[in-house]
Amino acid sequence: MRRAQPCAVFQTPHAMKRYQALADTMAAEIRAGRLPVGTRLPSVRHLTTQYGVGQSTVFRAYYLLEEWGLIRARERSGYYVAPGAMLATLATLATQTPAAAPAPLADPAPIDVSSLVFSVLDAVKRPDVAPLGSAFPSPKLFPLQRLAKSLAHATRMLDPWSTVVDMPPGNEALRRQIALRYIGMGIAQPAEELIVTNGAMEALTLSLMAVTKPGDVVAIESPCFYAALQAVEHLGLRAIEIPVDPRDGLDLDVLAEALDKHPVRACWFMTNFQNPTGATLSIEKKRALVALLAKHEVPLIEDDVYGELHFAQDRPPPAKAFDTKGLVMHCASLSKTLAPGYRLGWVAAGRFADDVRRLKLMTTISTSIPIQAGIADFLQHGGFDKHLRKLRGALLTQRDAMEAAIARWLPEDVSFVRPDGGYFLWLKLAGHIDAMQLHREALGHGINVTPGPIFSARHAYGNYVRVNFGHPWSGQIEDAVRVLGELVRGRG
Amino acid sequence: MRRAQPCAVFQTPHAMKRYQALADTMAAEIRAGRLPVGTRLPSVRHLTTQYGVGQSTVFRAYYLLEEWGLIRARERSGYYVAPGAMLATLATLATQTPAAAPAPLADPAPIDVSSLVFSVLDAVKRPDVAPLGSAFPSPKLFPLQRLAKSLAHATRMLDPWSTVVDMPPGNEALRRQIALRYIGMGIAQPAEELIVTNGAMEALTLSLMAVTKPGDVVAIESPCFYAALQAVEHLGLRAIEIPVDPRDGLDLDVLAEALDKHPVRACWFMTNFQNPTGATLSIEKKRALVALLAKHEVPLIEDDVYGELHFAQDRPPPAKAFDTKGLVMHCASLSKTLAPGYRLGWVAAGRFADDVRRLKLMTTISTSIPIQAGIADFLQHGGFDKHLRKLRGALLTQRDAMEAAIARWLPEDVSFVRPDGGYFLWLKLAGHIDAMQLHREALGHGINVTPGPIFSARHAYGNYVRVNFGHPWSGQIEDAVRVLGELVRGRG
């Protein structure tokens, strides 16, 4: 097994299989409205003749379309175009860049990633399934009892008028505590520009809404946190994908070219311990990124939810630290560091603070007032930094345990770049492995791994999986890695 | 003073004043992009000549444009087109209906209600201001200490895995409790179709997103809860306004005509104690409404946040009670009945439940897990129905006190229809009164009343104000009504 190898996916564009090509063709027909909802799809025999492919290719294409939510099977009656198929609106612009970019599409094309994501996410809820596919660390790593105490105390003490006063931008004590943490990163962040949100996801969505309108082009990463793809999709935006190298992150040359060639209205990037690759931009690259975007006056929506989970001594700074023009909207939360499920996040929205505040009022009005007060209490009295040190130590131990288990059980040709923070490994499998199929087979064995294609608008990364090491090591997890190895070898 | 008189505004279309017409004309120029952000507006002298109007008309038009957020004054330099002015996207389709409808616009026109709403709402936060303009009842009317106890208990008992398991659709115990309340209304509501949200506002927004795409036409009320106007605006939809009579609610004939003539994709109506009029649809009208929409297969987003605040013996049923096709998305919350600021709402989304659940996951991921558990605990053990009886009694007493104060202090030509629930009076003032100006003057005296124009995409209801009676009677409120009377008379 090779480690610390940059992944090769960007050098050798993912060769599309025949059934995928067929599925794409039919998906385009459906999304263009040429096959309206309820239409019965042609028979398998018809398609084998029409496209000159084998029956199994047609079946696999139908399987894929079903997975994307575009068609549904009716018993003994064939396949039909599914309701909701037309909701897909994500268009991907082709970057003209040759070597480093993912394979360009000939035309902007609508893409639906949501159905695929949801089918994968639904499995996370099953308690019997080994949580290698989870998006969160184990809830057992958090001081939930101490938090409960803060919440109880703060709620008991709550001034009834706080239900009015703590409306957006949010509870003042909380925003002061958050501003203090920015000072710890060397950032003088005015509390007035902080808007408290329902987790980072809302912060990111509102930030994106504040600086775009439907049809606009935004730059996202490839591979990309799937929720960013979904947000781009449901806001009716078009995405241009900028490659991320697992070793050193975003390709700034491709970004510069994209900014020159396309009317990019915003960027959404994860600068520290990127999901799924684990890549962190160096300080030099962050500076260069901020300068490049400032030159083009393009806002950066910075997703920094993993920044506090660093294994080295110091927290990597966010790009926000180098922002002099108020263009960086720094989004973060406590969901991965302290309070999963509390739904407490924020954005330091710079010059867009007032727009975000208004959008927040219009969509969810306010973040839960007791939650804001409880978290403020914890940040002041609960020992957050001590907890963070403990959490980082646990995650580091678990990373090493996961690496060792992978070395034990997975074939030699599996590679990844060791992350310096967060709780994900981005595994590159041999080229012939189909991650979607592996995902399904693993689920059948009670193991959830996250397949690469949900991190891409085009369902690229077909031989990658993301593995979560955010859970204390256990026999269940060791077994899961062992069985995963068997499944991968079985297909080798 | 006449009470219980139907308001006449729909019979005599609101005559637009010259300065309003001028402001509308210039707003259209700005929104069409013909006056880009930063453009200096023509001088007052120039406009008096160009449009043949007096200087005061131009000044008032500029004042209005400033209030809408479209222009900004710079000291000693004149007026400039403001940043953000182009965000306005709400277009209103003209109904062709003569008598009952508000004055039709010649063409679909973009309208910006948000800036106006925000300038009005910002005053609500000021603790020194008499809360006649508040959107909420007094927080003192709620059992906040008992709630705090439920929240503390539930959080202490929280299974760490609930942070995963209670993701959308939401906490199961909570959804069972909510389903039980539907049974109390005679509705067999499957808990699977209930999605827990961050208050009703998120339920309404997600429901609207689930059944529309940008550019679609939706039917809303006139006058209309301003947040519905904002939602329509920020989702890029077009609105068709259906008149609401304060006595018997929505005009179903106009709605039927609108459904015949326009491609209406959804309706957003408040069926019980409508905000701002207080109107409730009779059972017959609710039946007819559901049947009419079923005939056209148009979903109804039913905003029923005031339904529990009835002064008569029985809770008026929602339209959802008559829904046999799963087309009604019934949205409600506990923000006005139990837990202000907790941000706990839900939607019974019928056939759209899965779409709403997915949108929820995509935008805010989940409603705060401790909040869900705490509210579930209170609904089970906290005495919700007893609290509701007390709350209704208090609101009824306050309504009568407000009526008496209005009789004491306001002129005879002020009229309203007495509401049978909720906590708003919709006051019609004499035709020459400018509610926006009254609002500003009153604020100067430390009194907040909600001006009629924020309840309309066209800023109609220029001589209406909404008055909140949700606060226990006090000398401050009595004084506020007295001063309001003086201001109204001073302009008489």
mmCIF file of N, CA, C and O in Angstrom, chain A residues 8 79 173 288 330 332:
data_model
loop_
_atom_site.group_PDB
_atom_site.id
_atom_site.type_symbol
_atom_site.label_atom_id
_atom_site.label_comp_id
_atom_site.label_asym_id
_atom_site.label_seq_id
_atom_site.Cartn_x
_atom_site.Cartn_y
_atom_site.Cartn_z
ATOM 1 N N ALA A 8 -4.331 10.397 -8.512
ATOM 2 C CA ALA A 8 -4.088 10.608 -9.925
ATOM 3 C C ALA A 8 -5.347 10.943 -10.709
ATOM 4 O O ALA A 8 -5.290 11.155 -11.897
ATOM 5 N N TYR A 79 -40.057 0.509 -16.423
ATOM 6 C CA TYR A 79 -39.564 1.720 -15.771
ATOM 7 C C TYR A 79 -40.305 2.951 -16.287
ATOM 8 O O TYR A 79 -40.637 3.044 -17.464
ATOM 9 N N ALA A 173 -23.858 37.869 24.146
ATOM 10 C CA ALA A 173 -22.801 37.187 24.909
ATOM 11 C C ALA A 173 -22.157 36.103 24.038
ATOM 12 O O ALA A 173 -20.932 35.930 24.034
ATOM 13 N N ALA A 288 -2.665 33.884 -1.259
ATOM 14 C CA ALA A 288 -2.791 34.033 -2.715
ATOM 15 C C ALA A 288 -4.260 33.929 -3.138
ATOM 16 O O ALA A 288 -4.723 34.672 -4.010
ATOM 17 N N HIS A 330 -16.734 33.816 6.489
ATOM 18 C CA HIS A 330 -16.168 32.659 7.182
ATOM 19 C C HIS A 330 -17.260 31.935 7.964
ATOM 20 O O HIS A 330 -17.846 32.480 8.895
ATOM 21 N N ALA A 332 -18.607 28.686 10.218
ATOM 22 C CA ALA A 332 -18.133 27.636 11.111
ATOM 23 C C ALA A 332 -19.269 27.215 12.035
ATOM 24 O O ALA A 332 -20.375 27.770 11.970
#
